[in-house]
Amino acid sequence: MTDQDNQEPEVISADEQVEDKGTGTGLVLPEHALPDKLYLIPVSNRPFFPAQVQPLVFNSQEWEETLQRVAQSPHKVVGLSYAAGITGADHEVSPEDFPEMGCTVKIHNILAEGDQIQFIALGMQRFRIKQWLRKRPPYLVQVEYPDNIENDTDEIKAYALALIQAIKELIPLNPLYSEELKNYLNRFSPKDPSPLADFAAAITTARGQELQEVLETLSVQRRMEKVLILIRKEQEVARLQGEINAEVNRKISKHQREFFLKEQLKIIQKELGISKDDRTAEIEAFEKRIAELDIPETPLKKINDEMKKLSILEMGSPEYAVCRNFLDWATSVPWGRYSEDIFDLAHARKVLNSDHDGLEDVKDRIIEFLAVGAYKQEISGTIMLLAGPPGVGKTSIGRSVARALGRKFYRFSLGGMRDEAEIKGHRRTYIGAMPGKLVQALKEVDVANPVIMLDEIDKIGASYRGDPASAMLEVLDPEQNSEFLDHYLDMRIDLSKVLFISTANQLDTIPGPLLDRMDVIRLSGYITEEKMAIAKNHLWPKLLKQSGLKKSQIRFSDATLKAVIEGYAREAGVRHLEKLLQKIIRKVVVQLLEGSKESHSVTIRNLSDYLGAPYFRKEKRIEGIGVVTGLAWTAMGGATLPVEASLIHHQRAGFKLTGKLGDVMKESAEIAYSFVSSQAEKLGIPEAYFDKAFIHLHVPEGATPKDGPSAGITMATALLSLATNTKPAPIAMTGELTLTGKVLAVGGVREKVIAAKRQGIHTLIIPEECRRDYDELPDYIRKGMTIHFASIFEDVCKAALPVKTSPVKKTIRKTARKKPATKP
């Protein structure tokens, strides 16, 4: 910056500022009376045009001095220059930020308010900066005023007419342009092309750089070409904006029209007396529900009190919504509304047989229950619990019972439930409160005596929200559920006519008080013949229907089905079997779509192409000295459990256990070892055998946890077989052993018998006290089985070991039978 740049400019007189532009007389037109030295103010959003009139606002702290000097000058003209680089009020503008071309404006009506200065700017003429006289605010430059390059040609006139037409087309699309056009027509002639082009550019919303290019174009024809392109773009934007606004207004207008029509209709109907307001309509709807129900006196009094409260509350108040929701639920409970039961045992047996194959003992138990209800013409008082492995048909039995009785059916799962409010309901003290599942069930079925299935009752959890299992005590107690209290309704509801059927995989996790209130019906696993019947009569037809296949399109023999069951689906239930059959059908459908054959056969030979290699192979039973097959119960059904005893060395006495055994099985093993070693002489074991023998007892498979009180005699027999060097007979056994040699009863007899039969073992040893459980088994399960009942360990020895080890001294029998076993 030179010294000249830093000097303050001299005060310029009016005579010096106004130059004679060509006449030499000193008299010029007003629009030509422009100074050759201008103060500059930058604008950041868009350039200012000569044909433009617009109010402008500037920061007083930065530009007050500049505007004061301009206001004190006789011409009151300032230069506006587009500076695109300005980002904020504190941005320091340098001369490099100013373009060469700008616009002179005349300021009118300067008004200072707070930290802002506002004035009306009247655009006059373009200027070009020749020299910078001051490079810091207030900026001062020496300028020249370039002339428009304009020719009076037909092409210029054509562009002018095109511009006017484009502006006229823009006005209907955006009414804001109409006022601008009126102002222009009042001030300019349509035959003046230069102001027309500037005006047209000023009313567009083009980017600042595009408008600066228009401002710097001196050729009127080139300027009009650029402006015409900008106007066409503006038309497209305005047209698109108009379509969007029209669509929005159409939707809003439709809703407004419907709202006004509905409100008018309400008022007309109210005036004519043929309609009521919302409050009256709701109260009448509740009164109609109450008239159709047989509500006891105490709940009815509470409902009437809430109805009175509803009639005086304001509809917009939160309490009104709470009161209305309560009445909606309270009048949705089917008070005194019952469906008629079908007390026809033949019909019930037909329904159960058509829905399920096998499970004869379970069907008989249900028929007995229905017979009692038919005799007294009322089903109540008993809560059934169907306990068994997954996939054996517990839930479907509940549906069959409902169908046999002609009752509505509702099911909800208790698995994972941790909030007792799910059962008893939430209290009406917070937003979102709702009744419990039982009230919701009654509302959905709309009768007070449905069949409600409580699925997975053994998987209820407890948390800080409460204990749902404890809440179920009131529900499942026939002595209490006639006055079940829901916290939301806070009214007593009679659940005694509801038939509750629960399901569980195991009983160990059900709390004792809850289990005591239910009548347990055990469902064991299916044997191969039962699975084949279920697959042929139920699973296969259902899957064919779901896939859209015809029976003729896929041939599936009984031998193939048996191979699927024995090689791939040995679990207790039939759910996995159903998935395997689905897999076969999917692969057949793919073959039908890709091949030319209209039918396919699934045989034993190509079964592995559909299901892969079999999961289970016909394994040879583990046999040998010290190896005995036991029977175990699991949540998935019964299973065989081999026990192996092996002599490690004779260096020192010892006993080692492996096989991931639980505490109960470890105790059984220790009892068996103690009994056999203490009775060694009487059992025919060589003298001092256990004094030096280190014995290892193993229960395969080691990765599977095993526990339960039913392996005592199995382990004792394995130890005896090892000590006497005798190979056991091909037999399986279950039972617990005491230190005196008594064989105790165990559970899960049905599951264990089925597991042995499934593995091809037909000779079993069962505790004498379990004879009754075995006698209650269906004939088709007991068929082909040989059972030895044992009350003392001598009975086990006689059945499991050859004759040479079975003669035990009579003192053993006398010692063990001091308290004879009780026979049923």
mmCIF file of C-alpha atoms in Angstrom, residues 359-652:
data_model
loop_
_atom_site.group_PDB
_atom_site.id
_atom_site.type_symbol
_atom_site.label_atom_id
_atom_site.label_comp_id
_atom_site.label_asym_id
_atom_site.label_seq_id
_atom_site.Cartn_x
_atom_site.Cartn_y
_atom_site.Cartn_z
ATOM 1 C CA LEU A 359 -50.938 -91.259 23.981
ATOM 2 C CA GLU A 360 -53.712 -93.662 24.940
ATOM 3 C CA ASP A 361 -53.155 -93.231 28.668
ATOM 4 C CA VAL A 362 -53.281 -89.423 28.311
ATOM 5 C CA LYS A 363 -56.497 -89.621 26.290
ATOM 6 C CA ASP A 364 -58.046 -91.920 28.885
ATOM 7 C CA ARG A 365 -57.114 -89.484 31.644
ATOM 8 C CA ILE A 366 -58.729 -86.588 29.762
ATOM 9 C CA ILE A 367 -61.841 -88.644 29.036
ATOM 10 C CA GLU A 368 -62.090 -89.445 32.766
ATOM 11 C CA PHE A 369 -61.884 -85.746 33.551
ATOM 12 C CA LEU A 370 -64.578 -84.934 30.977
ATOM 13 C CA ALA A 371 -66.738 -87.795 32.265
ATOM 14 C CA VAL A 372 -66.780 -86.288 35.762
ATOM 15 C CA GLY A 373 -67.778 -82.934 34.276
ATOM 16 C CA ALA A 374 -70.496 -84.567 32.184
ATOM 17 C CA TYR A 375 -71.867 -86.398 35.194
ATOM 18 C CA LYS A 376 -72.332 -83.212 37.226
ATOM 19 C CA GLN A 377 -72.927 -81.050 34.108
ATOM 20 C CA GLU A 378 -70.116 -78.689 35.028
ATOM 21 C CA ILE A 379 -66.405 -78.541 34.181
ATOM 22 C CA SER A 380 -64.477 -76.968 37.046
ATOM 23 C CA GLY A 381 -62.136 -77.648 39.909
ATOM 24 C CA THR A 382 -59.196 -79.369 38.179
ATOM 25 C CA ILE A 383 -56.106 -77.683 36.711
ATOM 26 C CA MET A 384 -54.332 -80.045 34.308
ATOM 27 C CA LEU A 385 -50.565 -79.941 33.813
ATOM 28 C CA LEU A 386 -49.265 -81.706 30.717
ATOM 29 C CA ALA A 387 -45.613 -82.538 31.390
ATOM 30 C CA GLY A 388 -43.325 -84.073 28.802
ATOM 31 C CA PRO A 389 -40.449 -83.529 26.374
ATOM 32 C CA PRO A 390 -40.697 -80.998 23.524
ATOM 33 C CA GLY A 391 -42.635 -82.011 20.448
ATOM 34 C CA VAL A 392 -44.906 -84.661 21.981
ATOM 35 C CA GLY A 393 -48.121 -82.661 21.426
ATOM 36 C CA LYS A 394 -48.835 -80.891 24.715
ATOM 37 C CA THR A 395 -50.194 -77.690 23.163
ATOM 38 C CA SER A 396 -52.217 -79.525 20.520
ATOM 39 C CA ILE A 397 -53.870 -81.628 23.232
ATOM 40 C CA GLY A 398 -55.084 -78.428 24.854
ATOM 41 C CA ARG A 399 -56.633 -77.333 21.556
ATOM 42 C CA SER A 400 -58.275 -80.735 21.177
ATOM 43 C CA VAL A 401 -59.799 -80.504 24.668
ATOM 44 C CA ALA A 402 -61.267 -77.095 23.787
ATOM 45 C CA ARG A 403 -62.672 -78.478 20.531
ATOM 46 C CA ALA A 404 -64.100 -81.518 22.282
ATOM 47 C CA LEU A 405 -65.903 -79.295 24.796
ATOM 48 C CA GLY A 406 -66.970 -76.711 22.212
ATOM 49 C CA ARG A 407 -65.203 -73.934 24.127
ATOM 50 C CA LYS A 408 -63.170 -70.955 22.965
ATOM 51 C CA PHE A 409 -59.397 -71.464 23.198
ATOM 52 C CA TYR A 410 -56.768 -68.915 24.252
ATOM 53 C CA ARG A 411 -53.061 -69.565 24.680
ATOM 54 C CA PHE A 412 -50.277 -67.437 26.069
ATOM 55 C CA SER A 413 -46.741 -68.397 26.990
ATOM 56 C CA LEU A 414 -45.308 -67.912 30.449
ATOM 57 C CA GLY A 415 -41.761 -68.620 29.284
ATOM 58 C CA GLY A 416 -39.425 -65.845 30.368
ATOM 59 C CA MET A 417 -42.191 -63.858 32.097
ATOM 60 C CA ARG A 418 -40.625 -61.830 34.924
ATOM 61 C CA ASP A 419 -43.270 -59.237 35.769
ATOM 62 C CA GLU A 420 -46.184 -60.268 37.969
ATOM 63 C CA ALA A 421 -48.191 -57.382 36.446
ATOM 64 C CA GLU A 422 -48.470 -59.548 33.328
ATOM 65 C CA ILE A 423 -50.735 -61.799 35.414
ATOM 66 C CA LYS A 424 -52.308 -59.470 37.957
ATOM 67 C CA GLY A 425 -52.382 -56.275 35.857
ATOM 68 C CA HIS A 426 -50.816 -52.840 36.409
ATOM 69 C CA ARG A 427 -52.193 -50.431 38.954
ATOM 70 C CA ARG A 428 -53.909 -47.344 37.519
ATOM 71 C CA THR A 429 -51.312 -44.969 38.915
ATOM 72 C CA TYR A 430 -49.197 -44.371 35.803
ATOM 73 C CA ILE A 431 -49.545 -43.940 32.063
ATOM 74 C CA GLY A 432 -49.755 -47.132 30.023
ATOM 75 C CA ALA A 433 -51.362 -49.252 32.750
ATOM 76 C CA MET A 434 -53.190 -52.310 31.429
ATOM 77 C CA PRO A 435 -55.043 -55.306 32.855
ATOM 78 C CA GLY A 436 -53.313 -58.665 33.146
ATOM 79 C CA LYS A 437 -53.206 -61.387 30.522
ATOM 80 C CA LEU A 438 -56.204 -63.189 32.009
ATOM 81 C CA VAL A 439 -58.506 -60.181 31.630
ATOM 82 C CA GLN A 440 -57.164 -59.660 28.095
ATOM 83 C CA ALA A 441 -57.906 -63.309 27.331
ATOM 84 C CA LEU A 442 -61.500 -63.011 28.577
ATOM 85 C CA LYS A 443 -62.008 -59.881 26.474
ATOM 86 C CA GLU A 444 -60.718 -61.598 23.333
ATOM 87 C CA VAL A 445 -62.725 -64.828 23.652
ATOM 88 C CA ASP A 446 -65.810 -62.908 24.936
ATOM 89 C CA VAL A 447 -66.939 -65.758 27.205
ATOM 90 C CA ALA A 448 -66.226 -66.414 30.875
ATOM 91 C CA ASN A 449 -65.541 -70.143 30.486
ATOM 92 C CA PRO A 450 -62.849 -70.582 27.813
ATOM 93 C CA VAL A 451 -59.973 -73.048 27.789
ATOM 94 C CA ILE A 452 -56.831 -71.049 28.634
ATOM 95 C CA MET A 453 -53.503 -72.734 27.999
ATOM 96 C CA LEU A 454 -50.607 -71.560 30.175
ATOM 97 C CA ASP A 455 -47.678 -72.671 28.049
ATOM 98 C CA GLU A 456 -44.148 -73.246 29.427
ATOM 99 C CA ILE A 457 -45.139 -72.809 33.073
ATOM 100 C CA ASP A 458 -41.804 -74.346 34.111
ATOM 101 C CA LYS A 459 -39.917 -71.382 32.583
ATOM 102 C CA ILE A 460 -41.394 -68.544 34.652
ATOM 103 C CA GLY A 461 -38.666 -66.253 35.963
ATOM 104 C CA ALA A 462 -38.445 -63.864 38.895
ATOM 105 C CA SER A 463 -36.961 -60.356 38.963
ATOM 106 C CA TYR A 464 -37.176 -57.085 40.864
ATOM 107 C CA ARG A 465 -40.618 -56.562 39.270
ATOM 108 C CA GLY A 466 -42.017 -59.459 41.257
ATOM 109 C CA ASP A 467 -42.545 -63.192 41.083
ATOM 110 C CA PRO A 468 -45.108 -64.269 38.459
ATOM 111 C CA ALA A 469 -45.096 -67.842 39.826
ATOM 112 C CA SER A 470 -46.466 -66.557 43.128
ATOM 113 C CA ALA A 471 -49.097 -64.536 41.259
ATOM 114 C CA MET A 472 -50.176 -67.739 39.507
ATOM 115 C CA LEU A 473 -51.044 -69.356 42.865
ATOM 116 C CA GLU A 474 -54.279 -67.395 43.077
ATOM 117 C CA VAL A 475 -55.117 -68.140 39.443
ATOM 118 C CA LEU A 476 -54.618 -71.907 39.646
ATOM 119 C CA ASP A 477 -56.141 -72.517 43.056
ATOM 120 C CA PRO A 478 -59.789 -73.667 42.624
ATOM 121 C CA GLU A 479 -60.515 -72.397 46.128
ATOM 122 C CA GLN A 480 -59.326 -68.858 45.320
ATOM 123 C CA ASN A 481 -59.777 -68.143 41.628
ATOM 124 C CA SER A 482 -63.507 -67.514 41.979
ATOM 125 C CA GLU A 483 -62.495 -64.125 43.387
ATOM 126 C CA PHE A 484 -59.419 -63.295 41.315
ATOM 127 C CA LEU A 485 -58.374 -59.655 41.808
ATOM 128 C CA ASP A 486 -56.919 -57.775 38.852
ATOM 129 C CA HIS A 487 -54.947 -54.715 39.987
ATOM 130 C CA TYR A 488 -56.030 -52.553 37.049
ATOM 131 C CA LEU A 489 -59.755 -53.173 37.350
ATOM 132 C CA ASP A 490 -59.523 -53.579 41.139
ATOM 133 C CA MET A 491 -62.583 -55.820 40.955
ATOM 134 C CA ARG A 492 -63.139 -59.490 41.768
ATOM 135 C CA ILE A 493 -63.446 -61.687 38.675
ATOM 136 C CA ASP A 494 -64.719 -65.272 38.702
ATOM 137 C CA LEU A 495 -62.202 -67.592 36.984
ATOM 138 C CA SER A 496 -63.617 -70.791 38.449
ATOM 139 C CA LYS A 497 -65.425 -71.651 35.194
ATOM 140 C CA VAL A 498 -62.228 -71.297 33.148
ATOM 141 C CA LEU A 499 -60.510 -74.574 32.261
ATOM 142 C CA PHE A 500 -56.769 -74.019 32.741
ATOM 143 C CA ILE A 501 -54.348 -76.392 31.010
ATOM 144 C CA SER A 502 -50.638 -75.876 31.684
ATOM 145 C CA THR A 503 -47.651 -77.354 29.880
ATOM 146 C CA ALA A 504 -44.096 -77.993 31.090
ATOM 147 C CA ASN A 505 -41.014 -79.859 29.944
ATOM 148 C CA GLN A 506 -39.890 -80.711 33.463
ATOM 149 C CA LEU A 507 -41.291 -80.386 36.959
ATOM 150 C CA ASP A 508 -38.096 -79.572 38.850
ATOM 151 C CA THR A 509 -38.241 -75.810 38.137
ATOM 152 C CA ILE A 510 -41.914 -75.397 39.072
ATOM 153 C CA PRO A 511 -42.316 -74.103 42.655
ATOM 154 C CA GLY A 512 -43.760 -76.697 45.011
ATOM 155 C CA PRO A 513 -46.874 -74.730 46.068
ATOM 156 C CA LEU A 514 -47.723 -74.094 42.415
ATOM 157 C CA LEU A 515 -47.158 -77.715 41.380
ATOM 158 C CA ASP A 516 -49.347 -78.886 44.261
ATOM 159 C CA ARG A 517 -52.335 -77.052 42.754
ATOM 160 C CA MET A 518 -52.165 -78.933 39.439
ATOM 161 C CA ASP A 519 -53.020 -82.454 38.339
ATOM 162 C CA VAL A 520 -49.930 -83.741 36.508
ATOM 163 C CA ILE A 521 -50.440 -85.761 33.331
ATOM 164 C CA ARG A 522 -47.157 -87.052 31.942
ATOM 165 C CA LEU A 523 -46.574 -87.352 28.211
ATOM 166 C CA SER A 524 -43.632 -89.592 27.373
ATOM 167 C CA GLY A 525 -41.836 -89.886 24.097
ATOM 168 C CA TYR A 526 -43.105 -91.862 21.114
ATOM 169 C CA ILE A 527 -41.777 -95.212 19.936
ATOM 170 C CA THR A 528 -41.080 -95.821 16.264
ATOM 171 C CA GLU A 529 -44.527 -97.285 15.502
ATOM 172 C CA GLU A 530 -46.263 -94.264 17.052
ATOM 173 C CA LYS A 531 -44.080 -91.842 15.146
ATOM 174 C CA MET A 532 -44.878 -93.614 11.889
ATOM 175 C CA ALA A 533 -48.605 -93.372 12.572
ATOM 176 C CA ILE A 534 -48.330 -89.670 13.436
ATOM 177 C CA ALA A 535 -46.259 -88.944 10.330
ATOM 178 C CA LYS A 536 -48.623 -90.833 7.989
ATOM 179 C CA ASN A 537 -51.901 -89.534 9.441
ATOM 180 C CA HIS A 538 -50.978 -85.974 10.405
ATOM 181 C CA LEU A 539 -47.558 -84.631 9.454
ATOM 182 C CA TRP A 540 -47.243 -85.822 5.855
ATOM 183 C CA PRO A 541 -50.749 -84.738 4.685
ATOM 184 C CA LYS A 542 -50.321 -81.344 6.377
ATOM 185 C CA LEU A 543 -46.916 -80.725 4.755
ATOM 186 C CA LEU A 544 -48.167 -81.783 1.311
ATOM 187 C CA LYS A 545 -51.046 -79.318 1.636
ATOM 188 C CA GLN A 546 -48.732 -76.494 2.735
ATOM 189 C CA SER A 547 -46.387 -77.055 -0.207
ATOM 190 C CA GLY A 548 -49.139 -77.488 -2.793
ATOM 191 C CA LEU A 549 -47.938 -80.947 -3.837
ATOM 192 C CA LYS A 550 -50.185 -83.820 -4.750
ATOM 193 C CA LYS A 551 -49.702 -87.235 -3.210
ATOM 194 C CA SER A 552 -48.932 -88.665 -6.644
ATOM 195 C CA GLN A 553 -46.010 -86.290 -7.180
ATOM 196 C CA ILE A 554 -43.889 -87.748 -4.371
ATOM 197 C CA ARG A 555 -43.750 -91.425 -3.438
ATOM 198 C CA PHE A 556 -42.727 -92.138 0.127
ATOM 199 C CA SER A 557 -42.889 -95.707 1.443
ATOM 200 C CA ASP A 558 -43.327 -96.905 5.022
ATOM 201 C CA ALA A 559 -39.836 -98.434 4.959
ATOM 202 C CA THR A 560 -38.358 -95.066 3.998
ATOM 203 C CA LEU A 561 -40.322 -93.327 6.740
ATOM 204 C CA LYS A 562 -39.048 -95.848 9.275
ATOM 205 C CA ALA A 563 -35.490 -95.241 8.075
ATOM 206 C CA VAL A 564 -35.972 -91.495 8.599
ATOM 207 C CA ILE A 565 -37.232 -92.061 12.145
ATOM 208 C CA GLU A 566 -34.543 -94.524 13.200
ATOM 209 C CA GLY A 567 -31.647 -92.850 11.425
ATOM 210 C CA TYR A 568 -32.438 -89.154 11.825
ATOM 211 C CA ALA A 569 -35.214 -88.566 14.406
ATOM 212 C CA ARG A 570 -34.809 -90.644 17.543
ATOM 213 C CA GLU A 571 -35.841 -87.818 19.887
ATOM 214 C CA ALA A 572 -38.883 -88.207 22.108
ATOM 215 C CA GLY A 573 -41.152 -85.854 20.133
ATOM 216 C CA VAL A 574 -41.976 -85.464 16.458
ATOM 217 C CA ARG A 575 -40.990 -81.821 15.865
ATOM 218 C CA HIS A 576 -37.610 -82.710 14.385
ATOM 219 C CA LEU A 577 -39.257 -85.409 12.296
ATOM 220 C CA GLU A 578 -41.575 -82.777 10.833
ATOM 221 C CA LYS A 579 -38.592 -80.581 9.910
ATOM 222 C CA LEU A 580 -36.917 -83.523 8.168
ATOM 223 C CA LEU A 581 -40.046 -84.234 6.138
ATOM 224 C CA GLN A 582 -40.219 -80.541 5.214
ATOM 225 C CA LYS A 583 -36.625 -80.744 3.992
ATOM 226 C CA ILE A 584 -37.452 -83.737 1.781
ATOM 227 C CA ILE A 585 -40.456 -81.928 0.286
ATOM 228 C CA ARG A 586 -38.410 -78.779 -0.440
ATOM 229 C CA LYS A 587 -35.790 -80.773 -2.324
ATOM 230 C CA VAL A 588 -38.484 -82.628 -4.290
ATOM 231 C CA VAL A 589 -40.101 -79.312 -5.289
ATOM 232 C CA VAL A 590 -36.729 -78.092 -6.607
ATOM 233 C CA GLN A 591 -36.369 -81.292 -8.639
ATOM 234 C CA LEU A 592 -39.900 -80.889 -10.040
ATOM 235 C CA LEU A 593 -39.191 -77.342 -11.167
ATOM 236 C CA GLU A 594 -35.772 -78.072 -12.644
ATOM 237 C CA GLY A 595 -36.433 -81.514 -14.141
ATOM 238 C CA SER A 596 -38.842 -83.088 -16.574
ATOM 239 C CA LYS A 597 -40.224 -85.754 -14.247
ATOM 240 C CA GLU A 598 -43.725 -85.260 -12.903
ATOM 241 C CA SER A 599 -43.121 -87.392 -9.794
ATOM 242 C CA HIS A 600 -40.216 -88.451 -7.624
ATOM 243 C CA SER A 601 -39.619 -91.412 -5.332
ATOM 244 C CA VAL A 602 -37.829 -91.149 -2.009
ATOM 245 C CA THR A 603 -36.332 -94.527 -1.136
ATOM 246 C CA ILE A 604 -33.936 -95.906 1.444
ATOM 247 C CA ARG A 605 -31.198 -95.888 -1.182
ATOM 248 C CA ASN A 606 -31.484 -92.204 -2.119
ATOM 249 C CA LEU A 607 -32.558 -90.950 1.331
ATOM 250 C CA SER A 608 -29.044 -89.667 2.041
ATOM 251 C CA ASP A 609 -29.323 -87.425 -1.063
ATOM 252 C CA TYR A 610 -32.166 -85.577 0.672
ATOM 253 C CA LEU A 611 -31.083 -85.636 4.325
ATOM 254 C CA GLY A 612 -27.364 -86.375 4.231
ATOM 255 C CA ALA A 613 -25.711 -89.126 6.218
ATOM 256 C CA PRO A 614 -27.829 -90.541 9.104
ATOM 257 C CA TYR A 615 -27.321 -88.949 12.504
ATOM 258 C CA PHE A 616 -27.784 -92.265 14.267
ATOM 259 C CA ARG A 617 -26.375 -95.611 13.240
ATOM 260 C CA LYS A 618 -27.215 -99.013 14.596
ATOM 261 C CA GLU A 619 -24.653 -99.134 17.329
ATOM 262 C CA LYS A 620 -23.493 -102.322 18.939
ATOM 263 C CA ARG A 621 -24.289 -102.268 22.612
ATOM 264 C CA ILE A 622 -21.239 -101.869 24.835
ATOM 265 C CA GLU A 623 -20.650 -105.260 26.439
ATOM 266 C CA GLY A 624 -17.978 -106.833 28.567
ATOM 267 C CA ILE A 625 -16.859 -107.386 32.109
ATOM 268 C CA GLY A 626 -17.626 -104.333 34.243
ATOM 269 C CA VAL A 627 -20.000 -102.779 31.650
ATOM 270 C CA VAL A 628 -23.705 -102.425 32.508
ATOM 271 C CA THR A 629 -26.436 -100.486 30.684
ATOM 272 C CA GLY A 630 -28.452 -98.094 32.832
ATOM 273 C CA LEU A 631 -31.627 -96.131 32.092
ATOM 274 C CA ALA A 632 -31.947 -92.385 32.613
ATOM 275 C CA TRP A 633 -34.633 -89.713 32.320
ATOM 276 C CA THR A 634 -34.004 -86.332 30.661
ATOM 277 C CA ALA A 635 -36.169 -83.374 29.709
ATOM 278 C CA MET A 636 -36.015 -84.682 26.138
ATOM 279 C CA GLY A 637 -37.322 -88.130 27.165
ATOM 280 C CA GLY A 638 -35.682 -91.378 28.261
ATOM 281 C CA ALA A 639 -32.167 -92.477 27.341
ATOM 282 C CA THR A 640 -29.831 -95.426 27.852
ATOM 283 C CA LEU A 641 -26.730 -94.794 29.916
ATOM 284 C CA PRO A 642 -23.842 -97.330 29.894
ATOM 285 C CA VAL A 643 -21.648 -97.511 33.024
ATOM 286 C CA GLU A 644 -18.065 -98.800 32.756
ATOM 287 C CA ALA A 645 -15.886 -100.051 35.638
ATOM 288 C CA SER A 646 -12.222 -100.827 35.066
ATOM 289 C CA LEU A 647 -9.350 -102.022 37.265
ATOM 290 C CA ILE A 648 -6.354 -99.687 36.913
ATOM 291 C CA HIS A 649 -3.774 -101.422 39.161
ATOM 292 C CA HIS A 650 -3.265 -103.379 42.412
ATOM 293 C CA GLN A 651 -0.708 -101.082 43.974
ATOM 294 C CA ARG A 652 -3.065 -99.231 46.303
#
